[in-house]
Amino acid sequence: MNTSVNLCGVTLKNPVMTASGTFGSGAEFSEFVDLNKLGAVVTKGVANVPWTGNPTPRVAEVYGGMLNAVGLQNPGIELFCKRDIPFLKQYDTKIIVNVCGHTTEEYLEVVERLAEEAIDMMEINISCPNVKEGGIAFGQDPKAVEAITKAVKEKAKQPIIMKLSPNVTDITEMARAAEAGGADALSLINTITGMKIDIHRRSFVLANKTGGMSGPAIHPVAVRMVYQTAQAVKVPIIGMGGIMNAADAIEMILAGATAVSIGTANFTDPKVSEKVVAGIEEYMRKYGVEDIKELVGAVQER
Ligand SMILES: Cc1cc2nc3c(=O)[nH]c(=O)nc-3n(C[C@H](O)[C@H](O)[C@H](O)COP(=O)(O)O)c2cc1C
């Protein structure tokens, strides 16, 4: 049975990765999960300098998931390279570094610094709804998506994954723009902008007023967007959004994802990523699937 997948020339032992921002840089989860068992670890977004993030409260529980407005708090690229990359290097898993910035120049500073590091891929976050400049400002305009993808590709030494926002009218337009800019792969979806009001205080629950919705309630939206995107582009897709178990991951793969990322589920069960790997293997045994590639985009008309 072969569970390995090829993501823009990088071989992952299985398609299961962690979603950026929900797994730190692996260290805090390493006592629960054997990182050697995962296809890849995707780190929290890192910028050229440290960011303090948004004021608190910045997370809230809602039906079927959570809202967050963390605002990409991160230690900055220098500390990240000194502390987090060497930690992850101890494990037999692929390292994907998620990159954030306010301006093209800030993204490029991080991309150029990472060119010197032994990481496997970069995931460029142009879809964070919780920062005022940069992030989603790039991800909602196809011209801007293509331009930043091109700029990053010129400087990058590793393959580039562009991370798309669901907060758009037509995700395939953004996907095509990223592909035209030279993206090696796409990941989707980031969080869906939401809001929660405390009726007793008559005020917003999050200091930022709005936050990104994640968790099981967004899963059907993510499956639909992965399916539509898979019909529109040739580059491989990393599917995410509300994957809580192996069944959700397999659904995403059948919709067209070559790999999957597990996010919010890590907060309710820190061992979930390893369980998803085991669950996919069980499914393959049950249905006599020799190679996981047979499942990618294999959904059929009823
Ligand atoms: C607390 C939190 C922090 C996140 N931070 C990042 C981030 O730094 N960069 C990024 O690209 N996505 C970030 N995301 C988005 C996730 O990687 C993922 O795309 C999204 O949550 C949907 O997957 P899920 O429903 O499995 O959580 C964050 C999500 C959460 C819940």
XYZ file of C-alpha atoms and ligand atoms in Angstrom:
333
model
C 0.000 0.000 0.000
C 1.473 3.361 -1.011
C 0.408 6.460 0.931
C 3.148 8.753 -0.371
C 2.303 11.779 -2.486
C 4.416 14.045 -4.641
C 3.878 17.734 -3.996
C 5.762 19.807 -6.578
C 8.756 17.467 -6.567
C 8.770 16.913 -2.794
C 7.760 13.420 -1.662
C 5.591 13.302 1.459
C 5.309 9.890 3.157
C 1.579 10.518 3.488
C -0.751 13.414 2.585
C -1.359 14.589 6.158
C 0.015 17.958 7.242
C -0.789 20.442 10.007
C -2.545 23.728 9.197
C -0.557 26.891 9.791
C -1.192 28.601 13.132
C -2.774 25.594 14.810
C 0.335 23.548 15.572
C 2.936 26.152 16.557
C 6.208 25.036 15.046
C 5.608 21.477 16.159
C 7.410 21.658 19.521
C 4.318 22.086 21.701
C 2.560 19.186 19.970
C 5.557 16.840 19.871
C 4.679 15.286 23.241
C 1.306 14.180 21.851
C 2.127 13.412 18.218
C 5.066 11.531 16.701
C 6.042 14.149 14.125
C 7.862 11.408 12.165
C 4.440 10.013 11.250
C 3.221 13.184 9.492
C 3.665 13.998 5.822
C 4.703 17.558 6.700
C 4.548 20.156 9.444
C 3.351 23.591 8.333
C 4.537 26.264 10.742
C 2.742 29.334 12.085
C 3.095 32.349 9.769
C 6.434 34.136 10.120
C 7.233 37.744 9.140
C 10.464 39.684 8.579
C 10.311 41.087 12.141
C 8.398 39.993 15.291
C 4.660 40.858 15.330
C 2.699 41.184 18.591
C -0.627 40.313 16.960
C -4.037 41.792 17.805
C -5.347 42.866 21.236
C -7.221 40.226 23.300
C -9.737 38.619 23.406
C -8.789 37.122 20.092
C -10.369 33.666 20.075
C -13.973 32.611 20.673
C -15.894 29.360 20.463
C -18.915 29.325 18.106
C -21.299 26.623 16.851
C -19.308 24.137 14.826
C -15.925 25.751 15.317
C -14.154 28.880 16.456
C -13.368 32.466 15.533
C -9.819 33.774 15.773
C -8.261 37.150 15.256
C -4.749 36.365 16.470
C -3.327 38.733 13.867
C -0.298 36.623 12.974
C 1.672 37.044 16.204
C 5.112 35.604 15.474
C 8.735 35.805 16.655
C 10.166 37.134 13.370
C 12.303 35.246 10.871
C 15.654 35.419 12.712
C 14.507 33.736 15.923
C 12.397 31.346 13.862
C 15.431 30.211 11.844
C 17.572 29.854 14.965
C 15.051 28.050 17.157
C 12.231 26.434 15.158
C 13.900 25.073 12.024
C 16.607 23.145 13.979
C 13.849 21.670 16.183
C 11.889 20.387 13.186
C 15.051 19.112 11.487
C 15.311 16.385 14.156
C 12.274 14.675 12.636
C 11.734 12.671 9.487
C 8.977 14.916 8.138
C 8.860 17.708 5.582
C 9.042 21.318 6.731
C 6.732 23.887 5.158
C 7.159 27.447 6.408
C 4.129 29.733 6.260
C 5.106 33.305 5.348
C 3.233 36.546 6.100
C 3.812 40.246 5.478
C 2.172 43.672 5.162
C 3.843 44.557 1.867
C 5.464 42.702 -1.040
C 8.879 43.790 0.284
C 8.170 42.253 3.693
C 7.149 38.938 2.130
C 10.261 38.958 -0.061
C 12.583 39.615 2.901
C 11.336 36.415 4.538
C 11.431 34.415 1.299
C 15.039 35.488 0.627
C 16.120 34.664 4.181
C 14.490 31.223 3.907
C 16.381 30.531 0.686
C 19.428 29.843 2.904
C 17.565 27.321 5.069
C 17.046 23.595 4.564
C 13.259 23.750 4.454
C 11.164 21.898 1.878
C 8.529 24.399 0.782
C 7.013 27.770 1.598
C 3.336 28.535 1.976
C 2.592 32.188 1.277
C -0.363 33.466 3.291
C -2.178 36.031 1.159
C -5.451 35.264 2.862
C -5.338 36.287 6.529
C -8.536 38.203 7.316
C -7.116 39.528 10.596
C -4.412 41.962 9.511
C -5.282 45.375 8.105
C -2.623 45.624 5.414
C -1.134 42.745 3.462
C -2.634 39.305 4.014
C -6.082 39.266 2.504
C -5.575 42.615 0.741
C -3.401 40.617 -1.681
C -5.667 37.590 -1.794
C -8.888 39.249 -2.968
C -7.629 40.828 -6.183
C -6.530 38.487 -8.995
C -4.003 41.006 -10.357
C -2.419 41.332 -6.919
C -2.405 37.536 -6.472
C -0.561 37.071 -9.751
C 1.895 39.897 -9.057
C 2.889 38.728 -5.561
C 3.162 35.118 -6.732
C 5.520 36.203 -9.520
C 7.607 38.341 -7.156
C 7.934 35.507 -4.634
C 8.796 32.947 -7.343
C 11.658 35.128 -8.579
C 13.342 35.041 -5.154
C 12.352 31.632 -3.843
C 14.696 28.648 -3.842
C 12.002 26.233 -2.648
C 8.620 25.390 -4.226
C 5.890 27.922 -3.476
C 2.402 27.175 -2.233
C -0.014 30.124 -2.427
C -2.657 30.028 0.321
C -6.025 31.263 -0.904
C -8.887 32.984 0.867
C -12.481 31.755 0.757
C -13.627 35.378 1.278
C -14.013 35.984 -2.455
C -16.818 35.646 -4.985
C -14.997 33.152 -7.207
C -12.087 31.183 -5.775
C -11.172 29.770 -9.195
C -10.322 33.279 -10.403
C -7.732 33.615 -7.596
C -6.475 30.076 -8.194
C -5.915 30.769 -11.897
C -4.145 34.028 -11.060
C -1.767 32.244 -8.665
C -1.105 29.551 -11.260
C -0.430 32.228 -13.891
C 2.048 33.843 -11.484
C 3.963 30.557 -11.271
C 2.652 28.984 -8.051
C 3.849 25.393 -7.644
C 0.825 24.460 -5.521
C -2.226 26.034 -3.872
C -3.605 25.606 -0.392
C -7.175 26.377 0.545
C -9.122 27.399 2.454
C -8.063 29.969 5.004
C -10.724 31.078 7.515
C -14.102 32.625 6.607
C -14.675 36.079 8.125
C -17.235 36.005 10.944
C -18.451 37.941 13.977
C -19.828 37.151 17.436
C -21.707 39.561 19.712
C -22.034 39.179 23.488
C -25.711 40.005 24.071
C -25.227 40.653 27.814
C -22.448 43.187 27.336
C -23.901 44.297 23.990
C -20.398 44.347 22.602
C -18.201 42.363 20.240
C -16.675 39.212 21.697
C -13.387 39.744 19.832
C -11.410 42.944 20.338
C -10.906 42.962 16.556
C -14.739 42.809 16.078
C -14.380 40.249 13.262
C -12.444 37.003 13.213
C -11.749 34.028 10.982
C -14.172 31.131 11.297
C -12.624 27.652 11.243
C -13.628 24.139 12.264
C -16.187 21.537 11.154
C -18.876 24.052 10.140
C -16.705 25.338 7.270
C -15.842 21.867 5.940
C -18.554 21.659 3.231
C -17.543 25.117 1.953
C -13.905 23.999 1.807
C -14.759 20.741 -0.015
C -16.763 22.690 -2.602
C -13.929 25.183 -3.143
C -11.275 22.453 -3.435
C -13.451 20.650 -5.995
C -14.019 23.826 -8.049
C -10.335 24.741 -7.896
C -9.244 21.252 -8.930
C -11.392 21.643 -12.072
C -9.798 25.020 -12.828
C -6.023 24.513 -12.388
C -3.312 21.911 -13.023
C -1.134 22.554 -9.944
C -1.605 20.312 -6.890
C -3.961 21.419 -4.124
C -3.603 21.126 -0.360
C -7.121 20.971 1.053
C -8.062 22.219 4.495
C -11.021 23.555 6.405
C -12.783 21.673 9.188
C -11.050 18.333 8.769
C -11.836 16.563 12.055
C -11.070 12.944 11.144
C -9.899 10.583 8.399
C -13.313 10.586 6.686
C -13.163 14.377 6.265
C -9.600 14.111 4.913
C -10.588 11.410 2.392
C -13.539 13.551 1.274
C -11.121 16.408 0.582
C -8.801 14.095 -1.391
C -11.709 12.741 -3.467
C -12.663 16.376 -4.202
C -9.204 16.899 -5.713
C -6.689 17.584 -2.948
C -3.281 15.900 -3.219
C -2.605 16.589 0.482
C -4.624 17.844 3.453
C -3.972 20.077 6.455
C -5.518 19.598 9.887
C -6.162 22.832 11.798
C -8.758 23.546 14.482
C -9.142 19.816 15.233
C -5.681 19.935 16.897
C -7.185 22.107 19.648
C -9.833 19.537 20.614
C -7.616 16.484 20.107
C -3.866 17.130 19.925
C -3.320 13.584 18.603
C -5.758 13.979 15.713
C -3.192 14.343 12.894
C -1.669 10.940 13.686
C -5.145 9.416 13.929
C -6.001 10.779 10.477
C -2.903 9.068 9.016
C -4.005 5.746 10.564
C -7.614 6.269 9.436
C -6.614 6.877 5.813
C -4.583 3.638 5.846
C -7.568 1.764 7.289
C -9.831 3.153 4.539
C -7.316 2.115 1.865
C -7.146 -1.430 3.274
C -10.944 -1.662 3.520
C -11.497 -0.607 -0.102
C -8.397 -2.277 -1.564
C -6.778 1.003 -2.608
C -3.148 0.202 -3.526
C -1.982 3.760 -4.053
C -3.446 6.900 -2.509
C -3.025 8.722 -5.823
C -5.986 6.659 -7.090
C -8.191 8.677 -4.726
C -7.106 12.193 -5.731
C -10.050 13.858 -7.475
C -11.750 10.458 -7.854
C -15.249 11.671 -6.947
C -17.771 10.523 -9.552
C -21.152 11.728 -10.770
C -24.024 10.023 -8.928
C -5.809 30.086 15.748
C -5.544 30.031 14.269
C -4.384 30.615 13.749
C -4.132 30.578 12.370
N -2.978 31.133 11.885
C -2.692 31.050 10.547
C -1.450 31.542 10.028
O -0.582 32.017 10.760
N -1.254 31.480 8.683
C -2.182 30.911 7.829
O -1.949 30.862 6.616
N -3.346 30.402 8.304
C -3.622 30.458 9.629
N -4.797 29.916 10.117
C -5.738 29.251 9.176
C -5.566 27.713 9.176
O -4.278 27.345 8.774
C -6.630 27.037 8.266
O -6.458 27.495 6.944
C -8.060 27.311 8.694
O -8.172 27.377 10.109
C -9.051 26.268 8.165
O -8.738 24.965 8.647
P -9.416 24.310 9.981
O -10.898 24.516 9.858
O -9.006 22.871 9.952
O -8.839 25.049 11.146
C -5.067 29.953 11.504
C -6.223 29.343 12.038
C -6.472 29.371 13.398
C -7.714 28.698 13.934
